[in-house]
Tab-separated table of C-alpha atoms in Angstrom:
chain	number	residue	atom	x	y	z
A	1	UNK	CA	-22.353	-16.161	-10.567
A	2	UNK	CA	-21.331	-14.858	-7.267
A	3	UNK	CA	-18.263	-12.575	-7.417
A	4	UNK	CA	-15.298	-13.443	-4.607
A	5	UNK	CA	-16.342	-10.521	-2.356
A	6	UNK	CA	-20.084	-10.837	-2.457
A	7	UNK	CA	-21.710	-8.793	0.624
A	8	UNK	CA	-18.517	-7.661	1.691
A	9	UNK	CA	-18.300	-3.652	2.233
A	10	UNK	CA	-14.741	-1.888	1.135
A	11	UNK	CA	-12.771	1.444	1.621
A	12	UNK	CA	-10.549	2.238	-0.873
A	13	UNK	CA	-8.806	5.522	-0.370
A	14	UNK	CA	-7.247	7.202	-3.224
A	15	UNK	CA	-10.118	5.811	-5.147
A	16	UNK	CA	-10.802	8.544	-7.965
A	17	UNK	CA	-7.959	8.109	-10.448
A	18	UNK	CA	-5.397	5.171	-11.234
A	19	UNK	CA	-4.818	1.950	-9.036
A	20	UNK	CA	-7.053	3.306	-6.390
A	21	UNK	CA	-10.166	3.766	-9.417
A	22	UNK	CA	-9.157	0.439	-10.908
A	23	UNK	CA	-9.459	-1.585	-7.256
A	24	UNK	CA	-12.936	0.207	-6.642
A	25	UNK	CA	-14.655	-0.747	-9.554
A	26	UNK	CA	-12.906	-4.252	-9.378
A	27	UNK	CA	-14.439	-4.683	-5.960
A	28	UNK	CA	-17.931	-4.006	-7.289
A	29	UNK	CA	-17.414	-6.209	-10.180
A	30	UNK	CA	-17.174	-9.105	-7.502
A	31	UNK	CA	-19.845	-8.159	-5.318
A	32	UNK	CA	-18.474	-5.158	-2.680
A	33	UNK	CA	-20.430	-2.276	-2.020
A	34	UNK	CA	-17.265	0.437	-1.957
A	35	UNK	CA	-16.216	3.758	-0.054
A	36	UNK	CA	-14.771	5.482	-2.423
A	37	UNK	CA	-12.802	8.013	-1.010
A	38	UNK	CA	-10.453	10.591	-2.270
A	39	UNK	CA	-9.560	13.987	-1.422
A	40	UNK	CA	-9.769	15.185	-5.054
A	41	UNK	CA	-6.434	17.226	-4.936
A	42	UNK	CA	-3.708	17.692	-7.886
A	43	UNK	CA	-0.442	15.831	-7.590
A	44	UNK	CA	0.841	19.036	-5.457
A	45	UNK	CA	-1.419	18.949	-3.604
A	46	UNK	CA	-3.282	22.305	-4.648
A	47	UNK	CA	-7.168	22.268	-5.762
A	48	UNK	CA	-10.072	19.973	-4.293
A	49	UNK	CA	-12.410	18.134	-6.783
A	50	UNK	CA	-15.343	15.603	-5.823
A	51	UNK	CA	-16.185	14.938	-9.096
A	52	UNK	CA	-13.646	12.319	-10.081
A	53	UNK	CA	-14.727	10.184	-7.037
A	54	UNK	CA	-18.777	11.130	-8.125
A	55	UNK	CA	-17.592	9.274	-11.112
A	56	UNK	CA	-16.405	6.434	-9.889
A	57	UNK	CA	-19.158	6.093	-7.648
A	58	UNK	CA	-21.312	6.760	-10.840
A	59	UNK	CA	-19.681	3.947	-12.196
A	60	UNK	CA	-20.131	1.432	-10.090
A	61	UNK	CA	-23.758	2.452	-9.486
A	62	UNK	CA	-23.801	1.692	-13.315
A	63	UNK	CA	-23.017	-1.893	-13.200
A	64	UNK	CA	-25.622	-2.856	-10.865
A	65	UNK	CA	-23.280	-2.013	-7.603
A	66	UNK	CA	-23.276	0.541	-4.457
A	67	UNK	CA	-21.165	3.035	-3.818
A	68	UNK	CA	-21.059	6.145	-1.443
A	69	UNK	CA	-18.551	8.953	-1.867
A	70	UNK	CA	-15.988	9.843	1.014
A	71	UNK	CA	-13.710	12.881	0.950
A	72	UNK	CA	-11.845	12.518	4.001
A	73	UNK	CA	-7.967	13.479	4.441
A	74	UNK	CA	-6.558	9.700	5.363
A	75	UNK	CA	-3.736	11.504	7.199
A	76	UNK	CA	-5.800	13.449	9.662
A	77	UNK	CA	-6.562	11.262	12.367
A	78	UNK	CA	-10.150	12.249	13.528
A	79	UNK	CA	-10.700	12.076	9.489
A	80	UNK	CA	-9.494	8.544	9.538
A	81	UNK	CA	-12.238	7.602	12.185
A	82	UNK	CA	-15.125	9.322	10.150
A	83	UNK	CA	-13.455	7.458	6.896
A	84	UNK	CA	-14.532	3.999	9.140
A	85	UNK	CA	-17.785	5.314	10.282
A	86	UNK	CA	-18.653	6.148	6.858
A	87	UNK	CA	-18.426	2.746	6.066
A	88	UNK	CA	-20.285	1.320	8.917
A	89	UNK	CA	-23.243	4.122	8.810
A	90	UNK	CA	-23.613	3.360	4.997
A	91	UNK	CA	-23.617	-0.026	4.925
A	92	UNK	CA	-23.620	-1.226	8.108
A	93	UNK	CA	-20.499	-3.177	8.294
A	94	UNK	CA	-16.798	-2.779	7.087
A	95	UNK	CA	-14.739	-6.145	5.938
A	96	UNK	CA	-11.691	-4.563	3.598
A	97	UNK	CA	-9.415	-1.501	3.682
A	98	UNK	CA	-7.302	-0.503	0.788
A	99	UNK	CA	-4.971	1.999	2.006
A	100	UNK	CA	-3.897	3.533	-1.796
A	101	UNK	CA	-3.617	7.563	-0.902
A	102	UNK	CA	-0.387	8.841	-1.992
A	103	UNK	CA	1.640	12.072	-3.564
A	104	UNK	CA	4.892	12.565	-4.720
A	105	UNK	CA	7.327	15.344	-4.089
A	106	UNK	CA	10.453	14.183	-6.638
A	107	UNK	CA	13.530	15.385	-5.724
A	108	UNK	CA	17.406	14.761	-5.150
A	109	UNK	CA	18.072	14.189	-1.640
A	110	UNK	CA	20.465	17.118	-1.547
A	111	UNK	CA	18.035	19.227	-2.822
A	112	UNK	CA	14.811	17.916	-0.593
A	113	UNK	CA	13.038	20.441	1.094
A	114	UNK	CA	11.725	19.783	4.889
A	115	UNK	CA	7.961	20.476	3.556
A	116	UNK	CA	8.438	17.812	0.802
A	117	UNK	CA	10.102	15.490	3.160
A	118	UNK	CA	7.106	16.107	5.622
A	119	UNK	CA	4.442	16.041	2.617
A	120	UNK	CA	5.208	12.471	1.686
A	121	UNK	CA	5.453	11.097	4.883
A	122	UNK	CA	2.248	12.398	6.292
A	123	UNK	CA	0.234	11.265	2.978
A	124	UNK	CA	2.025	7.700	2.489
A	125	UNK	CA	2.729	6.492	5.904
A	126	UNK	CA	0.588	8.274	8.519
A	127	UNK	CA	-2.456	8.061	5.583
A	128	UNK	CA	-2.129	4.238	6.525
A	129	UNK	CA	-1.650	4.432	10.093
A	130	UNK	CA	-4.338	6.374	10.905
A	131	UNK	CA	-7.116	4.343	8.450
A	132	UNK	CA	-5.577	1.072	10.244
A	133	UNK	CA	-5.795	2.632	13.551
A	134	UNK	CA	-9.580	3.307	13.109
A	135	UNK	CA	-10.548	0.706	11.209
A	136	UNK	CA	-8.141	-1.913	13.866
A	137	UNK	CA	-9.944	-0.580	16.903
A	138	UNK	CA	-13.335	-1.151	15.164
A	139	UNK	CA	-13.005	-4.755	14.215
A	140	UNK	CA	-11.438	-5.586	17.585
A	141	UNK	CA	-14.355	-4.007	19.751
A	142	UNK	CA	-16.298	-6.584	17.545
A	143	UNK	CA	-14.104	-9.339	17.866
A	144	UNK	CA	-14.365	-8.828	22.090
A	145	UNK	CA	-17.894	-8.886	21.651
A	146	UNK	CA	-17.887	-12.008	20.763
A	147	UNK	CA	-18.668	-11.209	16.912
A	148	UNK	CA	-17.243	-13.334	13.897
A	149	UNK	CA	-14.579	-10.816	12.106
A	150	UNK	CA	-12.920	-12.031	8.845
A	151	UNK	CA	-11.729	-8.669	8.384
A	152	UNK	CA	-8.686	-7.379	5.491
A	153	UNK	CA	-6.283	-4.662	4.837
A	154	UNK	CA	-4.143	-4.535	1.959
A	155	UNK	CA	-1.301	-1.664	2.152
A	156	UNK	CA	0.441	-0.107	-1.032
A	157	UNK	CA	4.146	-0.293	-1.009
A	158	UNK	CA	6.254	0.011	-3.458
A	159	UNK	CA	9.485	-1.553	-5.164
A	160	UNK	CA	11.057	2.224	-4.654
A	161	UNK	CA	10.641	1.287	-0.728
A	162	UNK	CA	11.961	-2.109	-0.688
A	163	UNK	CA	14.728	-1.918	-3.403
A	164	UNK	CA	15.305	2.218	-3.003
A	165	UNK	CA	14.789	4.367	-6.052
A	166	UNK	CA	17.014	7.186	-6.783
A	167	UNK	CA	15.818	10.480	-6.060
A	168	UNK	CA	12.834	9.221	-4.426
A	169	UNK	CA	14.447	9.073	-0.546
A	170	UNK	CA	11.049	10.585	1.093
A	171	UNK	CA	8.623	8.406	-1.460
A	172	UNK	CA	11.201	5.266	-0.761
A	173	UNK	CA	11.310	6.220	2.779
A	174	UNK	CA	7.706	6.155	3.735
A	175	UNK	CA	7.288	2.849	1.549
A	176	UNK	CA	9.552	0.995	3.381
A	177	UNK	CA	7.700	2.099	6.629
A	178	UNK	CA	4.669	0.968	5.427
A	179	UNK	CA	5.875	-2.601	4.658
A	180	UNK	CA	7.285	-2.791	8.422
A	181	UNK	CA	3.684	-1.163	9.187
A	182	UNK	CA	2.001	-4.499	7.263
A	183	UNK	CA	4.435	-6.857	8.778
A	184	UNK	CA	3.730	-5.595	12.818
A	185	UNK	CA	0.039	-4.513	12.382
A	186	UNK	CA	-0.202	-8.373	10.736
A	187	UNK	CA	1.307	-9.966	13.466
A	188	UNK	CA	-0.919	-7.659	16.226
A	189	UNK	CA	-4.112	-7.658	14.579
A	190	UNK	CA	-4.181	-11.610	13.548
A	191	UNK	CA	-6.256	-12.187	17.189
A	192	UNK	CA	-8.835	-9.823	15.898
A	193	UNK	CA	-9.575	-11.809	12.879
A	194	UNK	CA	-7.596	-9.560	10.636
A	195	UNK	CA	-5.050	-10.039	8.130
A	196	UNK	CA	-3.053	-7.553	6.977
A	197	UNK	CA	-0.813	-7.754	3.650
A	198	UNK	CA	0.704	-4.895	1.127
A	199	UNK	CA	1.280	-4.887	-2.229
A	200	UNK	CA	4.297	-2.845	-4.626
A	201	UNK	CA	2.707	-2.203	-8.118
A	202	UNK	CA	4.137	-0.932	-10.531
A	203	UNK	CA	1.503	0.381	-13.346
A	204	UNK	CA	0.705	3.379	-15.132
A	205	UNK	CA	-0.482	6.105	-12.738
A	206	UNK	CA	0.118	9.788	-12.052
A	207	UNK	CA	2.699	9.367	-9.819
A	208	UNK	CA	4.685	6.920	-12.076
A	209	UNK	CA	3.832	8.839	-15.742
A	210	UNK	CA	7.138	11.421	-15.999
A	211	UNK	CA	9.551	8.655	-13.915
A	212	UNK	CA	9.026	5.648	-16.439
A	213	UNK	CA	7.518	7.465	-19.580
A	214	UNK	CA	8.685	5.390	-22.229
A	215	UNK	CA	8.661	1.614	-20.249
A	216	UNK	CA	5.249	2.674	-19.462
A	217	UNK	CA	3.406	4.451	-22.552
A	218	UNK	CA	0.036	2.472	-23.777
A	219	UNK	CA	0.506	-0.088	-26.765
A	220	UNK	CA	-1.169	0.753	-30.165
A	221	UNK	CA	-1.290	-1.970	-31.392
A	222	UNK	CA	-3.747	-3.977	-29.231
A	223	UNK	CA	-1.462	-6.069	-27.652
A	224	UNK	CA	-1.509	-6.568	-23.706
A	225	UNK	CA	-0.813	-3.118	-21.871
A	226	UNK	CA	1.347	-4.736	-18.776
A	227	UNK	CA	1.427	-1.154	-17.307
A	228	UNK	CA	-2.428	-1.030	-16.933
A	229	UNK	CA	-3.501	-0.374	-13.645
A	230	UNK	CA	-6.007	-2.727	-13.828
A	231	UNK	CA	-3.909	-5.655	-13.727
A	232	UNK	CA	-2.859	-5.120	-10.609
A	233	UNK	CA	-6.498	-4.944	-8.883
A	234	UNK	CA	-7.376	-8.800	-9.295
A	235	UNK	CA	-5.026	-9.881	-6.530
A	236	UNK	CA	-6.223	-6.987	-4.298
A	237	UNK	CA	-9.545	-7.931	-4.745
A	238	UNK	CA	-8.461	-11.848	-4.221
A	239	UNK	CA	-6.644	-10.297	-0.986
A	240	UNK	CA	-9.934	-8.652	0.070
A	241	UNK	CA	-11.551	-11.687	-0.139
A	242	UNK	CA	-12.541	-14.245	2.389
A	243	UNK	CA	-10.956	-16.665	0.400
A	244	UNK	CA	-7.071	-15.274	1.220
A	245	UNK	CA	-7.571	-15.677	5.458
A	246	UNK	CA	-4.613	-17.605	6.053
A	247	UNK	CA	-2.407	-14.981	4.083
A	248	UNK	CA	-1.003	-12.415	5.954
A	249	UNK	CA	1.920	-10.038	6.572
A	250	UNK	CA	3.220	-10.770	3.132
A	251	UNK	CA	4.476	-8.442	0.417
A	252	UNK	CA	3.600	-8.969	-3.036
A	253	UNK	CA	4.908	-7.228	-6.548
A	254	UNK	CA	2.671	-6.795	-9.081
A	255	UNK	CA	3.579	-5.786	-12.828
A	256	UNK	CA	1.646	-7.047	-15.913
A	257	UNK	CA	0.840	-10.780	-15.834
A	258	UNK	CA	3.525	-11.163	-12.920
A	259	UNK	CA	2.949	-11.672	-9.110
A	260	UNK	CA	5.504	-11.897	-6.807
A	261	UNK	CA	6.719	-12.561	-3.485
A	262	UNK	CA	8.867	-10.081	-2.139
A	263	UNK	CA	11.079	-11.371	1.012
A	264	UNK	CA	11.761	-8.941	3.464
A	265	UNK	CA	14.538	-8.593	5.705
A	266	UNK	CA	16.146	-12.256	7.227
A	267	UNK	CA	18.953	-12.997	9.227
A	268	UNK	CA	22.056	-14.040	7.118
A	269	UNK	CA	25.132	-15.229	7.865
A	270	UNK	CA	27.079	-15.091	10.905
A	271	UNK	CA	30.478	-15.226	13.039
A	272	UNK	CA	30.216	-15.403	16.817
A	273	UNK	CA	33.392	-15.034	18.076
A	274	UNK	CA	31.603	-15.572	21.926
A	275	UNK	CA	33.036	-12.276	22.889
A	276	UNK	CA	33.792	-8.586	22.876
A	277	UNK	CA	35.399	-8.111	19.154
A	278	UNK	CA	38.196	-5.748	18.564
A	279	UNK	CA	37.723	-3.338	15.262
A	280	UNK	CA	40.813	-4.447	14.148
A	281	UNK	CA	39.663	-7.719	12.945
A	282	UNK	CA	36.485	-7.212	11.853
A	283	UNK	CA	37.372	-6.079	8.553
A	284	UNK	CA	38.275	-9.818	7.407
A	285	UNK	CA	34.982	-11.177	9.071
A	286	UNK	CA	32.957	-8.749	7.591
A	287	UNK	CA	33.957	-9.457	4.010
A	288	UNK	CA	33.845	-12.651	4.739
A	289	UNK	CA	30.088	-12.014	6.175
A	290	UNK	CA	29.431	-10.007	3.168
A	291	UNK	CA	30.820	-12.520	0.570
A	292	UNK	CA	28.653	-15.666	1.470
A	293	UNK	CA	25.132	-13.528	1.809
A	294	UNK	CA	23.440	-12.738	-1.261
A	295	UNK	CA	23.964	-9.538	-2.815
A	296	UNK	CA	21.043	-6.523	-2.322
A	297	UNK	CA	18.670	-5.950	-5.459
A	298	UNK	CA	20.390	-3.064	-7.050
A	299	UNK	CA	18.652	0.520	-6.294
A	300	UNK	CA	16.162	1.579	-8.868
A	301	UNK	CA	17.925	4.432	-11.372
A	302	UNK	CA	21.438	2.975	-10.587
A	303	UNK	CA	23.686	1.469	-13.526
């Protein structure tokens, strides 16, 4: 039986370890031929390792699918191009980017230094732009040659970067960019033949193993892990698919069994007092304002 992406050709950066392993080799289980590309670096950033991405390659080469290996830095924009190329040269087309490259640098706030700030941002949020840039400019040189593009990109957010998450202001930061990111690049790139849509997981990876520890340590007893990272990959792949065209600049959660909608910023309620206001009665129509919206989710690691 056909799988939902037959034919279709996929990057997936971040591909060697965790979510960005799981989507790869969910891809080739429905039919993809996959990129996988990673960088191969620790957490902080130190060392450089193919192998994990061989692996995965390895893998999917084991179960009948094709798979090229791609160790370009997502954040470096001439990288970015080659990362698109590399998909095109190898299998002569490109349909789906999964933009999953991240790194953390914990920290209080307070206590944030201006290379962690700077390390987080670059990875996260300019890691996307740039892939999208490439891969955006390719697909509409197609589409103005008059070729058919049904064309995805699925962005990883997070519930730390539409909720907040306490000592996570760069990580939380340069999520919430990249959901404004999926929302304009959606409504820009729709002409093209593109959709663009993110998703915030939340799932058993490196980056989430010493912040959740406990919530997210593997069941013994058989029972269904929910922090898997493989339960999260199905609606990417679905999302990749040709199949989910008419979705677009959405943001979905993803935990367990559970998918999500997540609703993004929307006009609320309002007083128009059809002038200039004074600032010494706006305190009444701001808690007024305040009392008849709905209240914000609460900030993950607040009580």
């Amino acid at each position: 039986m056909p799988g939902i992406c037959e034919g279709r050709v996929v990057v997936v950066t971040g591909a060697a370890r965790g979510l960005g392993r799981a989507h790869a080799l969910e891809f080739a289980r429905h039919g993809a031929s996959v990129v996988v590309n990673d960088v191969g670096v620790q957490l902080d950033g130190t060392g450089g390792d193919e192998q994990p991405a061989a692996e995965v390659a390895a893998e999917i080469r084991s179960l009948g699918g094709k798979a090229v290996v791609d160790g370009a830095d997502v954040a470096d924009w001439d990288q970015a191009r080659q990362l698109v190329a590399r998909a095109v040269d190898s299998f002569g087309r490109l349909d789906v980017l999964v933009n999953n490259a991240g790194v953390v640098r914990d920290r209080m706030f307070v206590n944030l230094s201006e290379q962690e700030w700077d390390d987080v941002l670059r990875v996260h949020l300019k890691g996307h732009a740039a892939t999208i840039r490439h891969a955006a400019a390719h697909w509409r040189d197609l589409a103005k040659a008059g070729e058919a593009v049904d064309a995805r990109i699925i962005n990883t957010c997070s519930g730390a970067g539409l909720q907040g998450s306490i000592g996570q202001s760069n990580y939380a930061a340069a999520k919430a960019g990249i959901a404004a990111l999926t929302v304009n690049t959606a409504a820009e790139l729709g002409r093209y033949g593109v959709t663009v849509n993110a998703i915030a997981p939340s799932a058993r990876t490196r980056m989430t193993e010493d912040v959740f520890t406990e919530a997210m340590s593997q069941p013994t007893d058989g029972s269904f892990d929910a922090m898997a990272p493989e339960n999260v990959s199905p609606l990417v792949a679905w999302l990749g698919s040709a199949e989910s065209a008419d979705v677009t600049g959405r943001v979905f959660e993803v935990e367990g069994g559970a998918v999500r909608v997540a609703t993004g910023w929307r006009h609320g309620a309002e007083h128009d007092a059809g002038r200039r206001w004074s600032p010494t009665e706006l305190g009444p129509v701001v808690r007024d304002l305040l009392d008849r919206d709905p209240r914000p989710e609460p900030v993950y690691g607040t009580t």
